[in-house]
mmCIF file with all atom_site columns, C-alpha atoms in Angstrom:
data_model
loop_
_atom_site.group_PDB
_atom_site.id
_atom_site.type_symbol
_atom_site.label_atom_id
_atom_site.label_alt_id
_atom_site.label_comp_id
_atom_site.label_asym_id
_atom_site.label_entity_id
_atom_site.label_seq_id
_atom_site.pdbx_PDB_ins_code
_atom_site.Cartn_x
_atom_site.Cartn_y
_atom_site.Cartn_z
_atom_site.occupancy
_atom_site.B_iso_or_equiv
_atom_site.pdbx_formal_charge
_atom_site.auth_seq_id
_atom_site.auth_comp_id
_atom_site.auth_asym_id
_atom_site.auth_atom_id
_atom_site.pdbx_PDB_model_num
ATOM 1   C CA . UNK A 1 1   ? 0.233  -0.105 -0.070  1.00 52.00 ? 26  UNK A CA 1
ATOM 2   C CA . UNK A 1 2   ? 2.741  2.219  1.174   1.00 59.00 ? 27  UNK A CA 1
ATOM 3   C CA . UNK A 1 3   ? 4.613  1.701  -1.970  1.00 57.00 ? 28  UNK A CA 1
ATOM 4   C CA . UNK A 1 4   ? 1.349  2.554  -4.179  1.00 58.00 ? 29  UNK A CA 1
ATOM 5   C CA . UNK A 1 5   ? 0.790  5.510  -2.849  1.00 55.00 ? 30  UNK A CA 1
ATOM 6   C CA . UNK A 1 6   ? 4.707  6.300  -3.359  1.00 53.00 ? 31  UNK A CA 1
ATOM 7   C CA . UNK A 1 7   ? 3.799  5.832  -7.070  1.00 52.00 ? 32  UNK A CA 1
ATOM 8   C CA . UNK A 1 8   ? 0.982  7.919  -7.133  1.00 54.00 ? 33  UNK A CA 1
ATOM 9   C CA . UNK A 1 9   ? 2.480  10.809 -5.001  1.00 54.00 ? 34  UNK A CA 1
ATOM 10  C CA . UNK A 1 10  ? 5.752  10.712 -7.691  1.00 54.00 ? 35  UNK A CA 1
ATOM 11  C CA . UNK A 1 11  ? 3.099  10.822 -10.569 1.00 55.00 ? 36  UNK A CA 1
ATOM 12  C CA . UNK A 1 12  ? 1.325  13.434 -9.348  1.00 54.00 ? 37  UNK A CA 1
ATOM 13  C CA . UNK A 1 13  ? 4.601  15.029 -8.854  1.00 54.00 ? 38  UNK A CA 1
ATOM 14  C CA . UNK A 1 14  ? 5.876  14.460 -12.083 1.00 58.00 ? 39  UNK A CA 1
ATOM 15  C CA . UNK A 1 15  ? 2.638  16.233 -14.095 1.00 62.00 ? 40  UNK A CA 1
ATOM 16  C CA . UNK A 1 16  ? 3.157  19.247 -11.639 1.00 54.00 ? 41  UNK A CA 1
ATOM 17  C CA . UNK A 1 17  ? 6.498  19.300 -12.654 1.00 57.00 ? 42  UNK A CA 1
ATOM 18  C CA . UNK A 1 18  ? 5.385  19.340 -15.900 1.00 56.00 ? 43  UNK A CA 1
ATOM 19  C CA . UNK A 1 19  ? 2.666  21.705 -16.425 1.00 59.00 ? 44  UNK A CA 1
ATOM 20  C CA . UNK A 1 20  ? 5.037  24.152 -14.533 1.00 58.00 ? 45  UNK A CA 1
ATOM 21  C CA . UNK A 1 21  ? 7.723  24.350 -17.175 1.00 56.00 ? 46  UNK A CA 1
ATOM 22  C CA . UNK A 1 22  ? 4.990  23.887 -19.860 1.00 57.00 ? 47  UNK A CA 1
ATOM 23  C CA . UNK A 1 23  ? 2.992  26.768 -18.578 1.00 58.00 ? 48  UNK A CA 1
ATOM 24  C CA . UNK A 1 24  ? 5.800  28.839 -18.659 1.00 65.00 ? 49  UNK A CA 1
ATOM 25  C CA . UNK A 1 25  ? 7.089  30.240 -22.497 1.00 78.00 ? 50  UNK A CA 1
ATOM 26  C CA . UNK A 1 26  ? 10.569 29.816 -23.223 1.00 82.00 ? 51  UNK A CA 1
ATOM 27  C CA . UNK A 1 27  ? 11.421 32.367 -26.120 1.00 86.00 ? 52  UNK A CA 1
ATOM 28  C CA . UNK A 1 28  ? 14.464 30.671 -28.208 1.00 87.00 ? 53  UNK A CA 1
ATOM 29  C CA . UNK A 1 29  ? 17.128 33.539 -29.153 1.00 88.00 ? 54  UNK A CA 1
ATOM 30  C CA . UNK A 1 30  ? 17.125 33.990 -32.937 1.00 91.00 ? 55  UNK A CA 1
ATOM 31  C CA . UNK A 1 31  ? 20.126 34.838 -35.601 1.00 92.00 ? 56  UNK A CA 1
ATOM 32  C CA . UNK A 1 32  ? 20.807 35.631 -38.622 1.00 94.00 ? 57  UNK A CA 1
ATOM 33  C CA . UNK A 1 33  ? 23.718 35.580 -40.991 1.00 96.00 ? 58  UNK A CA 1
ATOM 34  C CA . UNK A 1 34  ? 25.644 38.325 -41.128 1.00 95.00 ? 59  UNK A CA 1
ATOM 35  C CA . UNK A 1 35  ? 29.373 37.659 -42.936 1.00 96.00 ? 60  UNK A CA 1
ATOM 36  C CA . UNK A 1 36  ? 30.622 34.534 -44.637 1.00 97.00 ? 61  UNK A CA 1
ATOM 37  C CA . UNK A 1 37  ? 34.061 34.295 -44.245 1.00 97.00 ? 62  UNK A CA 1
ATOM 38  C CA . UNK A 1 38  ? 36.921 32.075 -46.983 1.00 96.00 ? 63  UNK A CA 1
ATOM 39  C CA . UNK A 1 39  ? 39.864 32.053 -45.366 1.00 94.00 ? 64  UNK A CA 1
ATOM 40  C CA . UNK A 1 40  ? 42.974 30.421 -46.012 1.00 91.00 ? 65  UNK A CA 1
ATOM 41  C CA . UNK A 1 41  ? 44.975 28.924 -43.813 1.00 86.00 ? 66  UNK A CA 1
ATOM 42  C CA . UNK A 1 42  ? 49.043 27.973 -43.872 1.00 80.00 ? 67  UNK A CA 1
ATOM 43  C CA . UNK A 1 43  ? 50.006 24.270 -45.229 1.00 68.00 ? 68  UNK A CA 1
ATOM 44  C CA . UNK A 1 44  ? 52.658 24.029 -42.582 1.00 63.00 ? 69  UNK A CA 1
ATOM 45  C CA . UNK A 1 45  ? 49.645 23.826 -40.323 1.00 57.00 ? 70  UNK A CA 1
ATOM 46  C CA . UNK A 1 46  ? 49.377 20.447 -40.389 1.00 60.00 ? 71  UNK A CA 1
ATOM 47  C CA . UNK A 1 47  ? 53.013 20.233 -39.211 1.00 67.00 ? 72  UNK A CA 1
ATOM 48  C CA . UNK A 1 48  ? 52.542 22.229 -36.378 1.00 71.00 ? 73  UNK A CA 1
ATOM 49  C CA . UNK A 1 49  ? 52.249 19.958 -33.903 1.00 76.00 ? 74  UNK A CA 1
ATOM 50  C CA . UNK A 1 50  ? 53.234 19.455 -30.400 1.00 82.00 ? 75  UNK A CA 1
ATOM 51  C CA . UNK A 1 51  ? 52.267 15.700 -28.539 1.00 86.00 ? 76  UNK A CA 1
ATOM 52  C CA . UNK A 1 52  ? 50.946 15.838 -25.213 1.00 85.00 ? 77  UNK A CA 1
ATOM 53  C CA . UNK A 1 53  ? 49.496 13.598 -23.048 1.00 89.00 ? 78  UNK A CA 1
ATOM 54  C CA . UNK A 1 54  ? 46.125 15.324 -23.859 1.00 87.00 ? 79  UNK A CA 1
ATOM 55  C CA . UNK A 1 55  ? 45.898 14.818 -27.535 1.00 90.00 ? 80  UNK A CA 1
ATOM 56  C CA . UNK A 1 56  ? 47.965 17.001 -30.119 1.00 87.00 ? 81  UNK A CA 1
ATOM 57  C CA . UNK A 1 57  ? 48.522 21.340 -29.410 1.00 83.00 ? 82  UNK A CA 1
ATOM 58  C CA . UNK A 1 58  ? 49.026 22.739 -32.537 1.00 77.00 ? 83  UNK A CA 1
ATOM 59  C CA . UNK A 1 59  ? 51.130 25.205 -32.230 1.00 67.00 ? 84  UNK A CA 1
ATOM 60  C CA . UNK A 1 60  ? 51.327 27.598 -35.434 1.00 59.00 ? 85  UNK A CA 1
ATOM 61  C CA . UNK A 1 61  ? 48.792 27.322 -37.879 1.00 68.00 ? 86  UNK A CA 1
ATOM 62  C CA . UNK A 1 62  ? 48.806 31.204 -39.767 1.00 81.00 ? 87  UNK A CA 1
ATOM 63  C CA . UNK A 1 63  ? 46.452 32.629 -41.922 1.00 88.00 ? 88  UNK A CA 1
ATOM 64  C CA . UNK A 1 64  ? 47.369 33.919 -45.705 1.00 91.00 ? 89  UNK A CA 1
ATOM 65  C CA . UNK A 1 65  ? 44.504 35.393 -46.438 1.00 94.00 ? 90  UNK A CA 1
ATOM 66  C CA . UNK A 1 66  ? 40.667 35.276 -47.231 1.00 96.00 ? 91  UNK A CA 1
ATOM 67  C CA . UNK A 1 67  ? 38.325 37.411 -46.819 1.00 98.00 ? 92  UNK A CA 1
ATOM 68  C CA . UNK A 1 68  ? 34.861 38.063 -44.654 1.00 98.00 ? 93  UNK A CA 1
ATOM 69  C CA . UNK A 1 69  ? 31.391 38.880 -46.482 1.00 98.00 ? 94  UNK A CA 1
ATOM 70  C CA . UNK A 1 70  ? 28.099 39.873 -45.902 1.00 97.00 ? 95  UNK A CA 1
ATOM 71  C CA . UNK A 1 71  ? 25.181 37.399 -47.698 1.00 97.00 ? 96  UNK A CA 1
ATOM 72  C CA . UNK A 1 72  ? 25.069 39.208 -50.759 1.00 97.00 ? 97  UNK A CA 1
ATOM 73  C CA . UNK A 1 73  ? 28.404 39.187 -51.114 1.00 97.00 ? 98  UNK A CA 1
ATOM 74  C CA . UNK A 1 74  ? 29.293 42.797 -50.823 1.00 97.00 ? 99  UNK A CA 1
ATOM 75  C CA . UNK A 1 75  ? 33.226 42.867 -49.208 1.00 98.00 ? 100 UNK A CA 1
ATOM 76  C CA . UNK A 1 76  ? 33.375 44.205 -45.833 1.00 97.00 ? 101 UNK A CA 1
ATOM 77  C CA . UNK A 1 77  ? 37.603 42.727 -44.549 1.00 98.00 ? 102 UNK A CA 1
ATOM 78  C CA . UNK A 1 78  ? 40.098 41.031 -45.430 1.00 98.00 ? 103 UNK A CA 1
ATOM 79  C CA . UNK A 1 79  ? 42.088 38.893 -43.676 1.00 96.00 ? 104 UNK A CA 1
ATOM 80  C CA . UNK A 1 80  ? 45.337 40.607 -42.715 1.00 94.00 ? 105 UNK A CA 1
ATOM 81  C CA . UNK A 1 81  ? 47.961 37.491 -43.628 1.00 92.00 ? 106 UNK A CA 1
ATOM 82  C CA . UNK A 1 82  ? 50.357 36.006 -41.324 1.00 86.00 ? 107 UNK A CA 1
ATOM 83  C CA . UNK A 1 83  ? 48.884 37.951 -37.861 1.00 83.00 ? 108 UNK A CA 1
ATOM 84  C CA . UNK A 1 84  ? 47.616 35.116 -36.148 1.00 79.00 ? 109 UNK A CA 1
ATOM 85  C CA . UNK A 1 85  ? 46.301 31.671 -36.500 1.00 78.00 ? 110 UNK A CA 1
ATOM 86  C CA . UNK A 1 86  ? 45.365 28.379 -34.302 1.00 75.00 ? 111 UNK A CA 1
ATOM 87  C CA . UNK A 1 87  ? 46.491 27.031 -31.297 1.00 75.00 ? 112 UNK A CA 1
ATOM 88  C CA . UNK A 1 88  ? 43.863 24.895 -30.364 1.00 84.00 ? 113 UNK A CA 1
ATOM 89  C CA . UNK A 1 89  ? 44.213 21.575 -29.219 1.00 89.00 ? 114 UNK A CA 1
ATOM 90  C CA . UNK A 1 90  ? 43.115 18.159 -30.887 1.00 89.00 ? 115 UNK A CA 1
ATOM 91  C CA . UNK A 1 91  ? 42.460 15.510 -27.981 1.00 93.00 ? 116 UNK A CA 1
ATOM 92  C CA . UNK A 1 92  ? 42.815 11.879 -27.593 1.00 94.00 ? 117 UNK A CA 1
ATOM 93  C CA . UNK A 1 93  ? 39.096 11.996 -28.520 1.00 94.00 ? 118 UNK A CA 1
ATOM 94  C CA . UNK A 1 94  ? 39.746 13.034 -32.091 1.00 92.00 ? 119 UNK A CA 1
ATOM 95  C CA . UNK A 1 95  ? 38.118 16.226 -31.321 1.00 93.00 ? 120 UNK A CA 1
ATOM 96  C CA . UNK A 1 96  ? 39.509 19.827 -32.127 1.00 90.00 ? 121 UNK A CA 1
ATOM 97  C CA . UNK A 1 97  ? 39.048 22.375 -29.150 1.00 92.00 ? 122 UNK A CA 1
ATOM 98  C CA . UNK A 1 98  ? 39.545 25.853 -31.510 1.00 90.00 ? 123 UNK A CA 1
ATOM 99  C CA . UNK A 1 99  ? 40.989 28.992 -29.857 1.00 90.00 ? 124 UNK A CA 1
ATOM 100 C CA . UNK A 1 100 ? 42.143 31.472 -32.819 1.00 90.00 ? 125 UNK A CA 1
ATOM 101 C CA . UNK A 1 101 ? 42.935 34.698 -33.066 1.00 92.00 ? 126 UNK A CA 1
ATOM 102 C CA . UNK A 1 102 ? 42.953 36.611 -36.596 1.00 93.00 ? 127 UNK A CA 1
ATOM 103 C CA . UNK A 1 103 ? 43.094 40.296 -37.900 1.00 95.00 ? 128 UNK A CA 1
ATOM 104 C CA . UNK A 1 104 ? 40.858 41.755 -40.585 1.00 96.00 ? 129 UNK A CA 1
ATOM 105 C CA . UNK A 1 105 ? 41.514 45.004 -42.596 1.00 97.00 ? 130 UNK A CA 1
ATOM 106 C CA . UNK A 1 106 ? 38.820 47.260 -43.837 1.00 98.00 ? 131 UNK A CA 1
ATOM 107 C CA . UNK A 1 107 ? 39.011 48.443 -47.006 1.00 97.00 ? 132 UNK A CA 1
ATOM 108 C CA . UNK A 1 108 ? 36.778 50.954 -46.670 1.00 97.00 ? 133 UNK A CA 1
ATOM 109 C CA . UNK A 1 109 ? 38.332 53.094 -43.550 1.00 96.00 ? 134 UNK A CA 1
ATOM 110 C CA . UNK A 1 110 ? 41.858 50.916 -43.828 1.00 97.00 ? 135 UNK A CA 1
ATOM 111 C CA . UNK A 1 111 ? 41.529 50.071 -39.654 1.00 97.00 ? 136 UNK A CA 1
ATOM 112 C CA . UNK A 1 112 ? 41.588 46.591 -38.210 1.00 97.00 ? 137 UNK A CA 1
ATOM 113 C CA . UNK A 1 113 ? 39.738 44.535 -36.853 1.00 96.00 ? 138 UNK A CA 1
ATOM 114 C CA . UNK A 1 114 ? 40.472 41.841 -34.032 1.00 95.00 ? 139 UNK A CA 1
ATOM 115 C CA . UNK A 1 115 ? 38.797 38.411 -33.928 1.00 94.00 ? 140 UNK A CA 1
ATOM 116 C CA . UNK A 1 116 ? 38.633 35.668 -31.012 1.00 94.00 ? 141 UNK A CA 1
ATOM 117 C CA . UNK A 1 117 ? 36.667 32.183 -32.443 1.00 94.00 ? 142 UNK A CA 1
ATOM 118 C CA . UNK A 1 118 ? 37.150 29.058 -29.479 1.00 94.00 ? 143 UNK A CA 1
ATOM 119 C CA . UNK A 1 119 ? 35.156 26.076 -30.075 1.00 94.00 ? 144 UNK A CA 1
ATOM 120 C CA . UNK A 1 120 ? 35.366 22.534 -30.952 1.00 93.00 ? 145 UNK A CA 1
ATOM 121 C CA . UNK A 1 121 ? 34.793 19.992 -34.600 1.00 93.00 ? 146 UNK A CA 1
ATOM 122 C CA . UNK A 1 122 ? 36.670 17.755 -36.438 1.00 90.00 ? 147 UNK A CA 1
ATOM 123 C CA . UNK A 1 123 ? 39.839 18.581 -37.755 1.00 85.00 ? 148 UNK A CA 1
ATOM 124 C CA . UNK A 1 124 ? 40.096 19.843 -41.442 1.00 84.00 ? 149 UNK A CA 1
ATOM 125 C CA . UNK A 1 125 ? 36.195 18.829 -41.148 1.00 91.00 ? 150 UNK A CA 1
ATOM 126 C CA . UNK A 1 126 ? 33.929 21.619 -39.984 1.00 93.00 ? 151 UNK A CA 1
ATOM 127 C CA . UNK A 1 127 ? 33.924 23.060 -36.512 1.00 94.00 ? 152 UNK A CA 1
ATOM 128 C CA . UNK A 1 128 ? 31.092 25.151 -34.207 1.00 95.00 ? 153 UNK A CA 1
ATOM 129 C CA . UNK A 1 129 ? 32.454 28.466 -32.805 1.00 95.00 ? 154 UNK A CA 1
ATOM 130 C CA . UNK A 1 130 ? 31.590 31.155 -30.528 1.00 95.00 ? 155 UNK A CA 1
ATOM 131 C CA . UNK A 1 131 ? 33.429 34.580 -31.371 1.00 95.00 ? 156 UNK A CA 1
ATOM 132 C CA . UNK A 1 132 ? 34.405 38.082 -30.087 1.00 94.00 ? 157 UNK A CA 1
ATOM 133 C CA . UNK A 1 133 ? 35.010 40.549 -32.025 1.00 94.00 ? 158 UNK A CA 1
ATOM 134 C CA . UNK A 1 134 ? 36.601 44.330 -31.822 1.00 95.00 ? 159 UNK A CA 1
ATOM 135 C CA . UNK A 1 135 ? 37.228 47.477 -33.117 1.00 96.00 ? 160 UNK A CA 1
ATOM 136 C CA . UNK A 1 136 ? 37.844 50.768 -33.529 1.00 94.00 ? 161 UNK A CA 1
ATOM 137 C CA . UNK A 1 137 ? 36.358 51.195 -36.791 1.00 96.00 ? 162 UNK A CA 1
ATOM 138 C CA . UNK A 1 138 ? 34.216 54.361 -36.937 1.00 95.00 ? 163 UNK A CA 1
ATOM 139 C CA . UNK A 1 139 ? 32.202 52.573 -39.801 1.00 96.00 ? 164 UNK A CA 1
ATOM 140 C CA . UNK A 1 140 ? 32.412 48.775 -38.325 1.00 95.00 ? 165 UNK A CA 1
ATOM 141 C CA . UNK A 1 141 ? 30.779 49.748 -34.446 1.00 94.00 ? 166 UNK A CA 1
ATOM 142 C CA . UNK A 1 142 ? 28.160 47.535 -35.245 1.00 91.00 ? 167 UNK A CA 1
ATOM 143 C CA . UNK A 1 143 ? 30.284 44.477 -35.372 1.00 92.00 ? 168 UNK A CA 1
ATOM 144 C CA . UNK A 1 144 ? 31.115 45.343 -31.608 1.00 91.00 ? 169 UNK A CA 1
ATOM 145 C CA . UNK A 1 145 ? 29.273 43.912 -28.768 1.00 84.00 ? 170 UNK A CA 1
ATOM 146 C CA . UNK A 1 146 ? 27.864 40.725 -30.772 1.00 83.00 ? 171 UNK A CA 1
ATOM 147 C CA . UNK A 1 147 ? 27.601 37.298 -29.112 1.00 82.00 ? 172 UNK A CA 1
ATOM 148 C CA . UNK A 1 148 ? 28.899 35.289 -33.262 1.00 94.00 ? 173 UNK A CA 1
ATOM 149 C CA . UNK A 1 149 ? 28.251 31.916 -33.414 1.00 95.00 ? 174 UNK A CA 1
ATOM 150 C CA . UNK A 1 150 ? 29.415 30.746 -36.629 1.00 95.00 ? 175 UNK A CA 1
ATOM 151 C CA . UNK A 1 151 ? 30.397 27.279 -38.332 1.00 96.00 ? 176 UNK A CA 1
ATOM 152 C CA . UNK A 1 152 ? 33.182 26.125 -39.892 1.00 94.00 ? 177 UNK A CA 1
ATOM 153 C CA . UNK A 1 153 ? 34.296 23.852 -42.984 1.00 95.00 ? 178 UNK A CA 1
ATOM 154 C CA . UNK A 1 154 ? 37.066 23.094 -44.968 1.00 91.00 ? 179 UNK A CA 1
ATOM 155 C CA . UNK A 1 155 ? 38.083 22.048 -48.910 1.00 92.00 ? 180 UNK A CA 1
ATOM 156 C CA . UNK A 1 156 ? 41.516 21.436 -48.182 1.00 85.00 ? 181 UNK A CA 1
ATOM 157 C CA . UNK A 1 157 ? 43.419 24.495 -46.760 1.00 85.00 ? 182 UNK A CA 1
ATOM 158 C CA . UNK A 1 158 ? 40.312 27.147 -47.287 1.00 91.00 ? 183 UNK A CA 1
ATOM 159 C CA . UNK A 1 159 ? 38.547 27.507 -44.123 1.00 92.00 ? 184 UNK A CA 1
ATOM 160 C CA . UNK A 1 160 ? 34.799 28.930 -44.746 1.00 96.00 ? 185 UNK A CA 1
ATOM 161 C CA . UNK A 1 161 ? 33.075 30.141 -41.756 1.00 96.00 ? 186 UNK A CA 1
ATOM 162 C CA . UNK A 1 162 ? 29.787 31.511 -41.813 1.00 97.00 ? 187 UNK A CA 1
ATOM 163 C CA . UNK A 1 163 ? 29.124 33.804 -38.845 1.00 97.00 ? 188 UNK A CA 1
ATOM 164 C CA . UNK A 1 164 ? 25.624 34.119 -36.950 1.00 95.00 ? 189 UNK A CA 1
ATOM 165 C CA . UNK A 1 165 ? 24.737 37.185 -34.696 1.00 93.00 ? 190 UNK A CA 1
ATOM 166 C CA . UNK A 1 166 ? 21.433 37.551 -32.198 1.00 89.00 ? 191 UNK A CA 1
ATOM 167 C CA . UNK A 1 167 ? 18.585 39.380 -34.580 1.00 85.00 ? 192 UNK A CA 1
#
């Protein structure tokens, strides 16, 4: 009898908790595609690893060039070559933990911007990124103070990055 009462009580609590969760409407954030990047990575990247007990640390992967455009193809910035790069680690399970920095140069006002991305993925296949950006460009202040997420894919040494921001 006690077991039956306990089961009824647990079922009641579960139903009550579910009704509270259903009553609370959760507004999911909406993101919009703001930029697409095509970044040329260094061909020596695959040779720049230090082996550790945790995995292989990437130590010197630079960027040779590339650019970022709006979804309609308008050029926003060029990747400033040989400044910044990757310093992530591929763990012993094969997961890439991205930690990269990249410098952009805006052609419209000759100013610079600085991207920092962290995330995870599969080496030379794809990655999911959280990004922060800073610039003192008067023309591109709208890029500051945003929460960006990105999705990257690889085509050989070309890293294609799709960047989204809160709508």
